[in-house]
Amino acid sequence: QVQLAESGGGSVQPGGSLKLTCVVTGNYISNCLGWFRQTPENGREKVAIINSDRGRGYYADSVKGRFSISLDNSKKQVFLQMTNLKPEDTAMYYCAADIGYGGDCADWSPNYTVDKWGHGTLVTVSS
């Protein structure tokens, strides 16, 4: 059974950096893995998704040029390097892995009941 565990969240001042880590356990190999974030105002939204075969990343417009997603397949870890953080980046960040999705990762919209999610890590950006 696939399980995900996020870490690396915390409080940082605007302009600062954080690196989130998601550890994936279980024998299933997902095609798409990604980071999503949730706030009461905006609900859950995509931050970045990576294709596990090609390592290609897809980003929300709001984080392009500031965030970078990467993958260590040997350790089954997914990373989100966040730089130049802004107060609007404040959110609970979740890692997700697809179960059985055969399409393009750029179009992947995780299903809450089929795909796997971690429990989240909180990122707070304020001065």
Short mmCIF file of N, CA and C in Angstrom, two decimals:
data_model
loop_
_atom_site.label_atom_id
_atom_site.label_comp_id
_atom_site.label_asym_id
_atom_site.label_seq_id
_atom_site.Cartn_x
_atom_site.Cartn_y
_atom_site.Cartn_z
N GLN A 1 0.85 -1.19 0.00
CA GLN A 1 0.00 0.00 0.00
C GLN A 1 0.88 1.24 0.00
N VAL A 2 0.55 2.19 -0.86
CA VAL A 2 1.34 3.40 -0.98
C VAL A 2 0.98 4.36 0.14
N GLN A 3 2.01 4.90 0.77
CA GLN A 3 1.82 5.94 1.78
C GLN A 3 2.80 7.06 1.51
N LEU A 4 2.39 8.28 1.85
CA LEU A 4 3.24 9.45 1.64
C LEU A 4 3.36 10.22 2.95
N ALA A 5 4.55 10.76 3.18
CA ALA A 5 4.79 11.55 4.39
C ALA A 5 5.61 12.78 4.03
N GLU A 6 5.03 13.96 4.32
CA GLU A 6 5.70 15.22 4.01
C GLU A 6 6.46 15.73 5.23
N SER A 7 7.49 16.51 4.96
CA SER A 7 8.23 17.20 6.01
C SER A 7 8.87 18.44 5.41
N GLY A 8 9.37 19.31 6.29
CA GLY A 8 10.12 20.48 5.82
C GLY A 8 9.39 21.80 5.92
N GLY A 9 8.12 21.77 6.31
CA GLY A 9 7.39 23.02 6.45
C GLY A 9 7.90 23.82 7.65
N GLY A 10 7.44 25.05 7.72
CA GLY A 10 7.85 25.90 8.83
C GLY A 10 7.46 27.34 8.58
N SER A 11 7.99 28.23 9.40
CA SER A 11 7.73 29.65 9.27
C SER A 11 8.96 30.35 8.70
N VAL A 12 8.73 31.24 7.76
CA VAL A 12 9.84 31.94 7.11
C VAL A 12 9.39 33.35 6.75
N GLN A 13 10.34 34.25 6.67
CA GLN A 13 10.02 35.62 6.27
C GLN A 13 9.89 35.72 4.75
N PRO A 14 9.17 36.71 4.28
CA PRO A 14 9.08 36.92 2.82
C PRO A 14 10.47 37.01 2.20
N GLY A 15 10.63 36.37 1.06
CA GLY A 15 11.93 36.31 0.40
C GLY A 15 12.76 35.12 0.80
N GLY A 16 12.33 34.40 1.83
CA GLY A 16 13.08 33.25 2.30
C GLY A 16 12.85 32.00 1.48
N SER A 17 13.47 30.91 1.91
CA SER A 17 13.40 29.63 1.19
C SER A 17 13.07 28.49 2.14
N LEU A 18 12.45 27.48 1.59
CA LEU A 18 12.19 26.23 2.31
C LEU A 18 12.28 25.09 1.30
N LYS A 19 12.62 23.91 1.79
CA LYS A 19 12.61 22.72 0.94
C LYS A 19 11.73 21.67 1.59
N LEU A 20 10.69 21.28 0.88
CA LEU A 20 9.79 20.25 1.35
C LEU A 20 10.22 18.89 0.80
N THR A 21 10.03 17.85 1.62
CA THR A 21 10.36 16.49 1.22
C THR A 21 9.14 15.60 1.40
N CYS A 22 8.91 14.74 0.44
CA CYS A 22 7.85 13.75 0.52
C CYS A 22 8.48 12.38 0.34
N VAL A 23 8.31 11.52 1.34
CA VAL A 23 8.81 10.16 1.26
C VAL A 23 7.66 9.23 0.87
N VAL A 24 7.87 8.47 -0.19
CA VAL A 24 6.85 7.56 -0.71
C VAL A 24 7.23 6.12 -0.34
N THR A 25 6.34 5.43 0.34
CA THR A 25 6.58 4.03 0.69
C THR A 25 5.54 3.15 0.01
N GLY A 26 5.91 1.89 -0.21
CA GLY A 26 5.03 0.97 -0.91
C GLY A 26 5.63 0.55 -2.23
N ASN A 27 5.09 -0.49 -2.82
CA ASN A 27 5.69 -1.09 -4.01
C ASN A 27 5.16 -0.53 -5.32
N TYR A 28 4.11 0.22 -5.29
CA TYR A 28 3.55 0.76 -6.52
C TYR A 28 4.38 1.93 -7.02
N ILE A 29 4.64 2.00 -8.30
CA ILE A 29 5.40 3.10 -8.89
C ILE A 29 4.42 4.02 -9.62
N SER A 30 4.29 5.22 -9.09
CA SER A 30 3.38 6.19 -9.69
C SER A 30 4.02 6.88 -10.88
N ASN A 31 3.19 7.18 -11.87
CA ASN A 31 3.66 7.92 -13.03
C ASN A 31 3.81 9.40 -12.70
N CYS A 32 2.85 9.93 -11.96
CA CYS A 32 2.84 11.36 -11.63
C CYS A 32 2.87 11.53 -10.11
N LEU A 33 3.71 12.45 -9.67
CA LEU A 33 3.76 12.83 -8.25
C LEU A 33 3.74 14.35 -8.21
N GLY A 34 3.15 14.87 -7.15
CA GLY A 34 3.06 16.32 -7.15
C GLY A 34 2.85 16.91 -5.78
N TRP A 35 2.96 18.22 -5.75
CA TRP A 35 2.71 19.03 -4.56
C TRP A 35 1.49 19.90 -4.81
N PHE A 36 0.64 19.94 -3.81
CA PHE A 36 -0.56 20.76 -3.85
C PHE A 36 -0.62 21.55 -2.55
N ARG A 37 -1.38 22.63 -2.54
CA ARG A 37 -1.51 23.41 -1.31
C ARG A 37 -2.96 23.81 -1.10
N GLN A 38 -3.29 24.03 0.16
CA GLN A 38 -4.68 24.31 0.49
C GLN A 38 -4.76 25.44 1.49
N THR A 39 -5.68 26.36 1.24
CA THR A 39 -6.03 27.42 2.17
C THR A 39 -7.54 27.50 2.24
N PRO A 40 -8.07 28.07 3.32
CA PRO A 40 -9.52 28.23 3.41
C PRO A 40 -10.09 29.08 2.27
N GLU A 41 -9.29 30.06 1.81
CA GLU A 41 -9.78 30.98 0.78
C GLU A 41 -9.79 30.34 -0.60
N ASN A 42 -8.74 29.58 -0.92
CA ASN A 42 -8.57 29.07 -2.29
C ASN A 42 -8.81 27.58 -2.46
N GLY A 43 -9.06 26.89 -1.37
CA GLY A 43 -9.22 25.45 -1.50
C GLY A 43 -7.89 24.80 -1.83
N ARG A 44 -7.92 23.62 -2.45
CA ARG A 44 -6.69 22.90 -2.79
C ARG A 44 -6.33 23.20 -4.24
N GLU A 45 -5.09 23.57 -4.47
CA GLU A 45 -4.64 23.91 -5.81
C GLU A 45 -3.30 23.27 -6.12
N LYS A 46 -3.07 23.05 -7.39
CA LYS A 46 -1.83 22.47 -7.85
C LYS A 46 -0.69 23.45 -7.66
N VAL A 47 0.45 22.94 -7.20
CA VAL A 47 1.68 23.74 -7.13
C VAL A 47 2.65 23.26 -8.19
N ALA A 48 2.98 21.97 -8.15
CA ALA A 48 3.92 21.42 -9.12
C ALA A 48 3.72 19.92 -9.21
N ILE A 49 3.90 19.39 -10.42
CA ILE A 49 3.77 17.96 -10.68
C ILE A 49 5.00 17.51 -11.45
N ILE A 50 5.44 16.28 -11.19
CA ILE A 50 6.60 15.75 -11.90
C ILE A 50 6.28 14.38 -12.46
N ASN A 51 6.78 14.14 -13.67
CA ASN A 51 6.66 12.83 -14.30
C ASN A 51 7.81 11.97 -13.81
N SER A 52 7.51 10.82 -13.22
CA SER A 52 8.56 10.03 -12.59
C SER A 52 9.50 9.37 -13.60
N ASP A 53 9.04 9.19 -14.83
CA ASP A 53 9.90 8.58 -15.87
C ASP A 53 10.88 9.59 -16.43
N ARG A 54 10.37 10.74 -16.84
CA ARG A 54 11.21 11.71 -17.54
C ARG A 54 11.73 12.82 -16.64
N GLY A 55 11.15 12.91 -15.43
CA GLY A 55 11.59 13.96 -14.53
C GLY A 55 11.17 15.35 -14.93
N ARG A 56 10.20 15.45 -15.82
CA ARG A 56 9.74 16.76 -16.28
C ARG A 56 8.74 17.33 -15.28
N GLY A 57 8.91 18.61 -14.96
CA GLY A 57 8.04 19.26 -14.00
C GLY A 57 7.04 20.20 -14.66
N TYR A 58 5.89 20.34 -14.03
CA TYR A 58 4.84 21.24 -14.48
C TYR A 58 4.45 22.11 -13.29
N TYR A 59 4.32 23.41 -13.50
CA TYR A 59 4.14 24.34 -12.41
C TYR A 59 2.91 25.22 -12.57
N ALA A 60 2.34 25.58 -11.44
CA ALA A 60 1.31 26.62 -11.46
C ALA A 60 1.97 27.94 -11.82
N ASP A 61 1.25 28.80 -12.51
CA ASP A 61 1.81 30.09 -12.93
C ASP A 61 2.30 30.89 -11.73
N SER A 62 1.63 30.76 -10.60
CA SER A 62 1.96 31.57 -9.43
C SER A 62 3.32 31.21 -8.81
N VAL A 63 3.88 30.05 -9.17
CA VAL A 63 5.15 29.63 -8.56
C VAL A 63 6.27 29.46 -9.58
N LYS A 64 5.97 29.63 -10.85
CA LYS A 64 7.00 29.46 -11.88
C LYS A 64 8.17 30.41 -11.63
N GLY A 65 9.37 29.86 -11.75
CA GLY A 65 10.56 30.67 -11.53
C GLY A 65 10.98 30.76 -10.07
N ARG A 66 10.11 30.35 -9.17
CA ARG A 66 10.43 30.41 -7.73
C ARG A 66 10.52 29.03 -7.10
N PHE A 67 9.71 28.10 -7.56
CA PHE A 67 9.67 26.75 -6.99
C PHE A 67 10.24 25.75 -8.00
N SER A 68 10.81 24.69 -7.47
CA SER A 68 11.35 23.64 -8.33
C SER A 68 11.03 22.28 -7.72
N ILE A 69 10.45 21.40 -8.53
CA ILE A 69 10.14 20.05 -8.07
C ILE A 69 11.17 19.09 -8.63
N SER A 70 11.58 18.13 -7.79
CA SER A 70 12.55 17.14 -8.22
C SER A 70 12.25 15.81 -7.56
N LEU A 71 12.96 14.77 -8.05
CA LEU A 71 12.64 13.41 -7.64
C LEU A 71 13.91 12.62 -7.45
N ASP A 72 13.95 11.85 -6.39
CA ASP A 72 15.03 10.88 -6.18
C ASP A 72 14.38 9.52 -6.21
N ASN A 73 14.44 8.87 -7.37
CA ASN A 73 13.73 7.60 -7.53
C ASN A 73 14.31 6.50 -6.64
N SER A 74 15.61 6.54 -6.43
CA SER A 74 16.23 5.48 -5.62
C SER A 74 15.76 5.52 -4.18
N LYS A 75 15.52 6.74 -3.68
CA LYS A 75 15.07 6.87 -2.30
C LYS A 75 13.57 7.11 -2.21
N LYS A 76 12.92 7.14 -3.38
CA LYS A 76 11.48 7.37 -3.44
C LYS A 76 11.12 8.63 -2.66
N GLN A 77 11.75 9.70 -3.02
CA GLN A 77 11.48 10.99 -2.40
C GLN A 77 11.17 12.03 -3.47
N VAL A 78 10.24 12.90 -3.16
CA VAL A 78 9.90 14.02 -4.03
C VAL A 78 10.16 15.30 -3.25
N PHE A 79 10.82 16.24 -3.89
CA PHE A 79 11.20 17.47 -3.22
C PHE A 79 10.51 18.67 -3.87
N LEU A 80 10.30 19.68 -3.04
CA LEU A 80 9.83 20.97 -3.56
C LEU A 80 10.71 22.05 -2.96
N GLN A 81 11.59 22.59 -3.79
CA GLN A 81 12.44 23.69 -3.36
C GLN A 81 11.69 24.99 -3.62
N MET A 82 11.47 25.74 -2.56
CA MET A 82 10.72 26.99 -2.66
C MET A 82 11.63 28.16 -2.32
N THR A 83 11.74 29.10 -3.23
CA THR A 83 12.55 30.28 -3.01
C THR A 83 11.70 31.53 -3.20
N ASN A 84 12.25 32.66 -2.73
CA ASN A 84 11.54 33.93 -2.84
C ASN A 84 10.08 33.79 -2.38
N LEU A 85 9.91 33.22 -1.22
CA LEU A 85 8.56 32.95 -0.73
C LEU A 85 7.81 34.24 -0.44
N LYS A 86 6.51 34.19 -0.68
CA LYS A 86 5.64 35.34 -0.51
C LYS A 86 4.55 34.99 0.51
N PRO A 87 3.96 35.99 1.16
CA PRO A 87 2.88 35.69 2.12
C PRO A 87 1.76 34.86 1.51
N GLU A 88 1.49 35.06 0.22
CA GLU A 88 0.42 34.29 -0.42
C GLU A 88 0.78 32.83 -0.65
N ASP A 89 2.03 32.45 -0.36
CA ASP A 89 2.41 31.03 -0.42
C ASP A 89 2.05 30.30 0.87
N THR A 90 1.60 31.03 1.86
CA THR A 90 1.19 30.42 3.12
C THR A 90 0.05 29.44 2.89
N ALA A 91 0.25 28.20 3.30
CA ALA A 91 -0.75 27.15 3.05
C ALA A 91 -0.30 25.85 3.70
N MET A 92 -1.20 24.91 3.73
CA MET A 92 -0.82 23.52 4.04
C MET A 92 -0.44 22.87 2.71
N TYR A 93 0.74 22.29 2.67
CA TYR A 93 1.25 21.68 1.46
C TYR A 93 1.13 20.16 1.55
N TYR A 94 0.58 19.57 0.50
CA TYR A 94 0.35 18.13 0.44
C TYR A 94 1.11 17.51 -0.72
N CYS A 95 1.59 16.32 -0.50
CA CYS A 95 2.19 15.51 -1.56
C CYS A 95 1.14 14.50 -2.04
N ALA A 96 1.13 14.23 -3.33
CA ALA A 96 0.18 13.27 -3.88
C ALA A 96 0.87 12.39 -4.92
N ALA A 97 0.38 11.16 -5.05
CA ALA A 97 0.90 10.20 -6.02
C ALA A 97 -0.27 9.54 -6.73
N ASP A 98 -0.16 9.42 -8.04
CA ASP A 98 -1.28 8.83 -8.79
C ASP A 98 -1.30 7.32 -8.64
N ILE A 99 -2.50 6.77 -8.69
CA ILE A 99 -2.69 5.33 -8.68
C ILE A 99 -3.48 4.99 -9.95
N GLY A 100 -2.77 4.51 -10.94
CA GLY A 100 -3.44 4.04 -12.15
C GLY A 100 -3.73 5.10 -13.20
N TYR A 101 -3.24 6.31 -13.04
CA TYR A 101 -3.49 7.36 -14.03
C TYR A 101 -2.56 7.15 -15.22
N GLY A 102 -3.10 7.03 -16.39
CA GLY A 102 -2.30 6.75 -17.57
C GLY A 102 -2.13 7.91 -18.52
N GLY A 103 -2.57 9.08 -18.12
CA GLY A 103 -2.50 10.23 -19.01
C GLY A 103 -1.27 11.08 -18.79
N ASP A 104 -1.26 12.24 -19.39
CA ASP A 104 -0.16 13.19 -19.29
C ASP A 104 -0.17 13.82 -17.90
N CYS A 105 0.99 13.85 -17.27
CA CYS A 105 1.05 14.41 -15.92
C CYS A 105 0.65 15.88 -15.90
N ALA A 106 0.85 16.57 -17.01
CA ALA A 106 0.46 17.97 -17.07
C ALA A 106 -1.04 18.15 -16.87
N ASP A 107 -1.80 17.12 -17.18
CA ASP A 107 -3.26 17.20 -17.07
C ASP A 107 -3.80 16.47 -15.85
N TRP A 108 -2.91 15.93 -15.01
CA TRP A 108 -3.35 15.11 -13.87
C TRP A 108 -4.04 15.97 -12.82
N SER A 109 -5.24 15.56 -12.47
CA SER A 109 -6.00 16.19 -11.40
C SER A 109 -6.33 15.09 -10.40
N PRO A 110 -5.59 15.01 -9.29
CA PRO A 110 -5.73 13.87 -8.39
C PRO A 110 -7.15 13.67 -7.88
N ASN A 111 -7.46 12.41 -7.75
CA ASN A 111 -8.73 11.99 -7.18
C ASN A 111 -8.53 11.75 -5.69
N TYR A 112 -9.41 12.27 -4.88
CA TYR A 112 -9.21 12.17 -3.43
C TYR A 112 -9.43 10.77 -2.89
N THR A 113 -10.15 9.94 -3.63
CA THR A 113 -10.43 8.60 -3.13
C THR A 113 -9.52 7.54 -3.74
N VAL A 114 -9.03 7.77 -4.96
CA VAL A 114 -8.21 6.76 -5.64
C VAL A 114 -6.72 7.04 -5.44
N ASP A 115 -6.32 8.29 -5.70
CA ASP A 115 -4.91 8.62 -5.57
C ASP A 115 -4.53 8.78 -4.11
N LYS A 116 -3.23 8.76 -3.86
CA LYS A 116 -2.73 8.78 -2.49
C LYS A 116 -2.26 10.18 -2.10
N TRP A 117 -2.52 10.54 -0.86
CA TRP A 117 -2.15 11.84 -0.32
C TRP A 117 -1.44 11.68 1.01
N GLY A 118 -0.52 12.61 1.28
CA GLY A 118 0.07 12.68 2.60
C GLY A 118 -0.82 13.50 3.52
N HIS A 119 -0.34 13.71 4.75
CA HIS A 119 -1.13 14.44 5.73
C HIS A 119 -0.84 15.93 5.73
N GLY A 120 0.16 16.35 5.00
CA GLY A 120 0.43 17.77 4.84
C GLY A 120 1.50 18.30 5.76
N THR A 121 2.11 19.41 5.32
CA THR A 121 3.08 20.14 6.13
C THR A 121 2.80 21.63 5.94
N LEU A 122 2.79 22.36 7.06
CA LEU A 122 2.35 23.76 7.03
C LEU A 122 3.51 24.69 6.70
N VAL A 123 3.27 25.58 5.75
CA VAL A 123 4.23 26.63 5.39
C VAL A 123 3.60 27.98 5.71
N THR A 124 4.30 28.78 6.51
CA THR A 124 3.82 30.10 6.87
C THR A 124 4.85 31.13 6.47
N VAL A 125 4.43 32.11 5.68
CA VAL A 125 5.34 33.16 5.23
C VAL A 125 4.80 34.49 5.75
N SER A 126 5.52 35.07 6.68
CA SER A 126 5.10 36.35 7.23
C SER A 126 6.29 37.05 7.85
N SER A 127 6.16 38.36 7.96
CA SER A 127 7.22 39.16 8.57
C SER A 127 6.89 39.45 10.03
#
